[in-house]
């Protein structure tokens, strides 16, 4: 594995913090677009200061839909290593617009060609902290996954918790989970955070599942890799347009189930900074001339996995 230089931990931590701070000023202003734009603008200008040949593989969409941080955009000073970069400058635009918990600025990087470039479509996902094969699988019936999980963890199904986005498309899964007596953790948005709740017992989540954004799946996978957790995802290409965009990005099998290491491989660094406080990290706090931030940071090759709290002067 070609390790990413440790200096990138601090450089990307700073990018994530600055993007979060920019969105902070839009909390509770009912303006999703402005909050997103603030984070995007800042993330882009901060990334351009870094000595790297960076390429966006997960961003705000394709060039025709996103003027900035579009998939394929080149960033950095163009001297330094070739890096793949995945960004979600504002994960949870509703959270910021409505002053609700859980908004994050998220970024992840890997060496060139090691991070999957995903189109803007939905993805069916599953994550647990179980690496053993054949215990949990995206293609097993839900009942089998829950029974296997219960047996593996030596818990009764009623003592298991499943995290899932609260959406009508999940009605059937939610009903089945209720029938299986599994405890639900329904989230209204923000399934990067949802998928990461399996990484530590303190969150009390045994399994994350359901359909959310594909880009969010790739970002979650890069942190889950550092935690030695499991993730599987399958993109849902529904329209001809989805399929043609996917083809252009090199995807041949539209029905493929991706294992974690087909999404992210080699070394990687992941940063998620809180904008509003949530399950993973606290939000930005501003005091007269300084601000406090919390970022969950992971670095696969060094084993770094921690929450970094910073206090910075304006
Ligand atoms: C998903 C999820 C995100 O928005 O993309 C969701 O992955 C949108 O889903 O974390 P719907 O189309 O069902 O609303 C988030 O929750 C926030 O960006």
Short mmCIF file of C-alpha atoms in Angstrom, two decimals, residues 39-263:
data_model
loop_
_atom_site.label_atom_id
_atom_site.label_comp_id
_atom_site.label_asym_id
_atom_site.label_seq_id
_atom_site.Cartn_x
_atom_site.Cartn_y
_atom_site.Cartn_z
CA UNK A 39 -19.52 25.00 1.89
CA UNK A 40 -18.76 24.19 -1.76
CA UNK A 41 -17.01 27.53 -2.44
CA UNK A 42 -14.86 27.24 0.66
CA UNK A 43 -13.99 23.60 0.13
CA UNK A 44 -12.92 24.31 -3.42
CA UNK A 45 -10.75 27.32 -2.62
CA UNK A 46 -9.09 25.49 0.30
CA UNK A 47 -8.43 22.39 -1.83
CA UNK A 48 -6.80 24.54 -4.49
CA UNK A 49 -4.16 25.67 -1.97
CA UNK A 50 -2.88 22.11 -1.40
CA UNK A 51 0.22 20.80 -3.18
CA UNK A 52 -1.37 17.89 -5.02
CA UNK A 53 -2.75 16.82 -8.34
CA UNK A 54 -6.25 16.23 -7.03
CA UNK A 55 -9.24 14.93 -8.95
CA UNK A 56 -12.84 14.97 -7.75
CA UNK A 57 -14.34 11.47 -8.05
CA UNK A 58 -17.40 12.14 -5.88
CA UNK A 59 -18.68 15.69 -5.91
CA UNK A 60 -21.62 17.90 -6.60
CA UNK A 61 -22.51 16.04 -9.78
CA UNK A 62 -21.47 16.09 -13.38
CA UNK A 63 -20.09 19.24 -15.04
CA UNK A 64 -23.42 20.13 -16.70
CA UNK A 65 -25.17 20.13 -13.30
CA UNK A 66 -22.45 21.51 -11.06
CA UNK A 67 -20.14 24.39 -11.90
CA UNK A 68 -17.86 23.52 -8.99
CA UNK A 69 -16.49 20.38 -7.40
CA UNK A 70 -17.88 18.45 -10.35
CA UNK A 71 -16.79 14.89 -11.02
CA UNK A 72 -13.51 15.03 -12.92
CA UNK A 73 -12.58 18.54 -11.75
CA UNK A 74 -8.83 18.93 -11.13
CA UNK A 75 -7.84 20.66 -7.92
CA UNK A 76 -4.65 21.66 -6.10
CA UNK A 77 -1.44 23.38 -7.13
CA UNK A 78 -0.69 20.53 -9.59
CA UNK A 79 2.58 19.70 -7.86
CA UNK A 80 2.56 16.72 -5.51
CA UNK A 81 0.85 13.31 -5.45
CA UNK A 82 -2.07 12.32 -7.65
CA UNK A 83 -5.10 11.97 -5.39
CA UNK A 84 -8.73 10.94 -5.78
CA UNK A 85 -11.01 13.14 -3.71
CA UNK A 86 -14.61 12.54 -2.64
CA UNK A 87 -16.55 15.44 -1.16
CA UNK A 88 -19.91 16.16 0.39
CA UNK A 89 -19.30 19.77 1.49
CA UNK A 90 -22.70 19.93 3.18
CA UNK A 91 -24.18 16.56 4.09
CA UNK A 92 -27.65 17.40 5.35
CA UNK A 93 -28.73 20.64 3.67
CA UNK A 94 -32.11 20.29 5.45
CA UNK A 95 -30.35 20.11 8.79
CA UNK A 96 -28.57 23.42 8.27
CA UNK A 97 -31.56 25.15 6.66
CA UNK A 98 -33.83 24.12 9.56
CA UNK A 99 -31.28 24.21 12.40
CA UNK A 100 -31.53 20.48 13.09
CA UNK A 101 -28.88 18.10 14.45
CA UNK A 102 -26.48 16.14 12.27
CA UNK A 103 -25.14 18.41 9.49
CA UNK A 104 -21.57 17.58 8.45
CA UNK A 105 -18.88 18.66 6.02
CA UNK A 106 -17.33 15.50 4.64
CA UNK A 107 -14.23 14.79 2.57
CA UNK A 108 -12.18 11.72 1.81
CA UNK A 109 -9.06 11.07 -0.24
CA UNK A 110 -7.09 8.15 -1.57
CA UNK A 111 -4.28 7.59 -4.04
CA UNK A 112 -5.21 7.89 -7.72
CA UNK A 113 -7.64 5.21 -8.96
CA UNK A 114 -8.34 3.90 -5.45
CA UNK A 115 -11.66 5.63 -4.80
CA UNK A 116 -14.76 4.75 -6.78
CA UNK A 117 -16.21 7.45 -8.98
CA UNK A 118 -19.96 7.19 -8.50
CA UNK A 119 -22.74 8.86 -10.40
CA UNK A 120 -25.54 10.76 -8.66
CA UNK A 121 -27.97 7.90 -8.18
CA UNK A 122 -29.44 5.97 -5.29
CA UNK A 123 -27.63 3.04 -3.75
CA UNK A 124 -28.92 0.13 -1.72
CA UNK A 125 -26.51 -0.20 1.19
CA UNK A 126 -25.74 -2.27 4.24
CA UNK A 127 -23.08 -1.83 6.94
CA UNK A 128 -22.14 -3.70 10.10
CA UNK A 129 -18.98 -4.15 12.14
CA UNK A 130 -18.79 -7.82 11.08
CA UNK A 131 -16.07 -8.75 8.59
CA UNK A 132 -16.76 -12.51 8.51
CA UNK A 133 -18.17 -13.55 5.16
CA UNK A 134 -21.64 -15.09 4.93
CA UNK A 135 -23.02 -13.52 8.11
CA UNK A 136 -24.56 -10.38 6.60
CA UNK A 137 -25.12 -9.84 2.91
CA UNK A 138 -27.02 -7.26 0.90
CA UNK A 139 -28.61 -10.12 -1.02
CA UNK A 140 -29.79 -12.17 1.96
CA UNK A 141 -33.44 -11.84 2.93
CA UNK A 142 -33.78 -9.34 5.79
CA UNK A 143 -34.90 -12.07 8.20
CA UNK A 144 -31.75 -14.09 7.52
CA UNK A 145 -29.52 -11.07 8.11
CA UNK A 146 -31.24 -10.26 11.39
CA UNK A 147 -31.16 -13.85 12.64
CA UNK A 148 -27.48 -14.19 11.66
CA UNK A 149 -26.68 -10.87 13.32
CA UNK A 150 -28.46 -11.93 16.51
CA UNK A 151 -26.64 -15.26 16.58
CA UNK A 152 -23.26 -13.66 15.82
CA UNK A 153 -23.66 -11.00 18.50
CA UNK A 154 -25.29 -13.41 20.92
CA UNK A 155 -28.21 -11.04 21.35
CA UNK A 156 -31.95 -11.45 20.95
CA UNK A 157 -33.39 -9.62 17.90
CA UNK A 158 -35.23 -7.29 20.30
CA UNK A 159 -31.82 -6.18 21.61
CA UNK A 160 -30.56 -5.31 18.12
CA UNK A 161 -30.88 -1.82 16.63
CA UNK A 162 -31.18 -1.11 12.91
CA UNK A 163 -30.59 2.35 11.48
CA UNK A 164 -32.47 3.31 8.31
CA UNK A 165 -33.60 6.48 6.53
CA UNK A 166 -37.26 7.18 7.31
CA UNK A 167 -38.67 7.12 3.78
CA UNK A 168 -41.83 5.64 2.20
CA UNK A 169 -39.54 3.49 0.00
CA UNK A 170 -38.47 1.66 3.19
CA UNK A 171 -42.02 0.95 4.43
CA UNK A 172 -41.71 -2.76 3.78
CA UNK A 173 -38.29 -3.10 5.45
CA UNK A 174 -39.41 -1.07 8.46
CA UNK A 175 -42.53 -3.24 8.85
CA UNK A 176 -40.43 -6.39 8.69
CA UNK A 177 -37.99 -5.04 11.27
CA UNK A 178 -40.91 -4.25 13.58
CA UNK A 179 -42.26 -7.78 13.12
CA UNK A 180 -38.82 -9.17 13.91
CA UNK A 181 -38.92 -7.02 17.08
CA UNK A 182 -35.72 -5.17 16.11
CA UNK A 183 -35.32 -1.71 17.61
CA UNK A 184 -35.38 1.03 14.96
CA UNK A 185 -33.25 4.11 14.68
CA UNK A 186 -35.04 6.11 12.01
CA UNK A 187 -33.06 9.00 10.59
CA UNK A 188 -34.66 11.79 8.58
CA UNK A 189 -31.50 12.51 6.57
CA UNK A 190 -27.75 12.06 6.70
CA UNK A 191 -26.99 8.44 5.97
CA UNK A 192 -23.19 8.88 5.94
CA UNK A 193 -23.52 9.34 9.68
CA UNK A 194 -26.14 6.55 9.81
CA UNK A 195 -23.77 4.07 8.16
CA UNK A 196 -20.96 5.04 10.56
CA UNK A 197 -23.02 4.37 13.69
CA UNK A 198 -22.00 0.69 13.47
CA UNK A 199 -18.35 1.61 14.12
CA UNK A 200 -18.61 1.95 17.89
CA UNK A 201 -20.75 0.20 20.50
CA UNK A 202 -21.40 3.60 22.11
CA UNK A 203 -23.79 4.48 19.28
CA UNK A 204 -25.91 1.40 19.98
CA UNK A 205 -26.48 0.55 16.30
CA UNK A 206 -25.90 -3.02 15.09
CA UNK A 207 -26.80 -2.67 11.43
CA UNK A 208 -27.37 0.15 8.95
CA UNK A 209 -29.36 -0.57 5.80
CA UNK A 210 -31.56 0.87 3.09
CA UNK A 211 -31.50 3.10 0.04
CA UNK A 212 -29.75 6.47 0.09
CA UNK A 213 -27.38 8.43 -2.10
CA UNK A 214 -24.65 6.54 -3.96
CA UNK A 215 -22.03 9.26 -3.34
CA UNK A 216 -22.85 9.14 0.38
CA UNK A 217 -22.31 5.36 0.24
CA UNK A 218 -18.81 5.79 -1.20
CA UNK A 219 -17.90 8.38 1.44
CA UNK A 220 -19.19 6.19 4.27
CA UNK A 221 -17.27 3.20 2.87
CA UNK A 222 -13.99 5.07 3.07
CA UNK A 223 -14.37 5.63 6.82
CA UNK A 224 -15.79 2.14 7.42
CA UNK A 225 -12.64 0.70 5.81
CA UNK A 226 -10.47 2.43 8.43
CA UNK A 227 -12.70 0.99 11.18
CA UNK A 228 -12.44 -2.53 9.70
CA UNK A 229 -16.19 -2.57 9.32
CA UNK A 230 -18.15 -4.04 6.45
CA UNK A 231 -20.10 -2.29 3.71
CA UNK A 232 -21.81 -3.45 0.55
CA UNK A 233 -23.66 -1.32 -1.96
CA UNK A 234 -25.56 -1.65 -5.19
CA UNK A 235 -26.31 1.40 -7.35
CA UNK A 236 -29.87 1.74 -8.56
CA UNK A 237 -29.84 2.90 -12.15
CA UNK A 238 -33.50 3.44 -12.91
CA UNK A 239 -33.69 5.61 -16.00
CA UNK A 240 -31.93 5.38 -19.35
CA UNK A 241 -30.20 8.63 -18.49
CA UNK A 242 -28.85 7.07 -15.24
CA UNK A 243 -27.58 4.12 -17.23
CA UNK A 244 -25.93 6.19 -19.91
CA UNK A 245 -24.18 8.37 -17.30
CA UNK A 246 -23.00 5.24 -15.51
CA UNK A 247 -21.69 3.79 -18.78
CA UNK A 248 -19.71 6.95 -19.41
CA UNK A 249 -18.11 6.52 -15.98
CA UNK A 250 -17.01 3.01 -16.92
CA UNK A 251 -19.72 1.01 -15.13
CA UNK A 252 -20.59 -2.06 -17.21
CA UNK A 253 -22.71 -4.20 -14.92
CA UNK A 254 -25.61 -2.04 -13.68
CA UNK A 255 -26.67 -4.66 -11.17
CA UNK A 256 -23.29 -5.26 -9.56
CA UNK A 257 -23.04 -5.58 -5.80
CA UNK A 258 -19.93 -3.69 -4.71
CA UNK A 259 -17.85 -4.92 -1.80
CA UNK A 260 -16.14 -2.32 0.35
CA UNK A 261 -12.72 -2.85 -1.21
CA UNK A 262 -14.08 -2.37 -4.71
CA UNK A 263 -15.22 1.09 -3.59
#
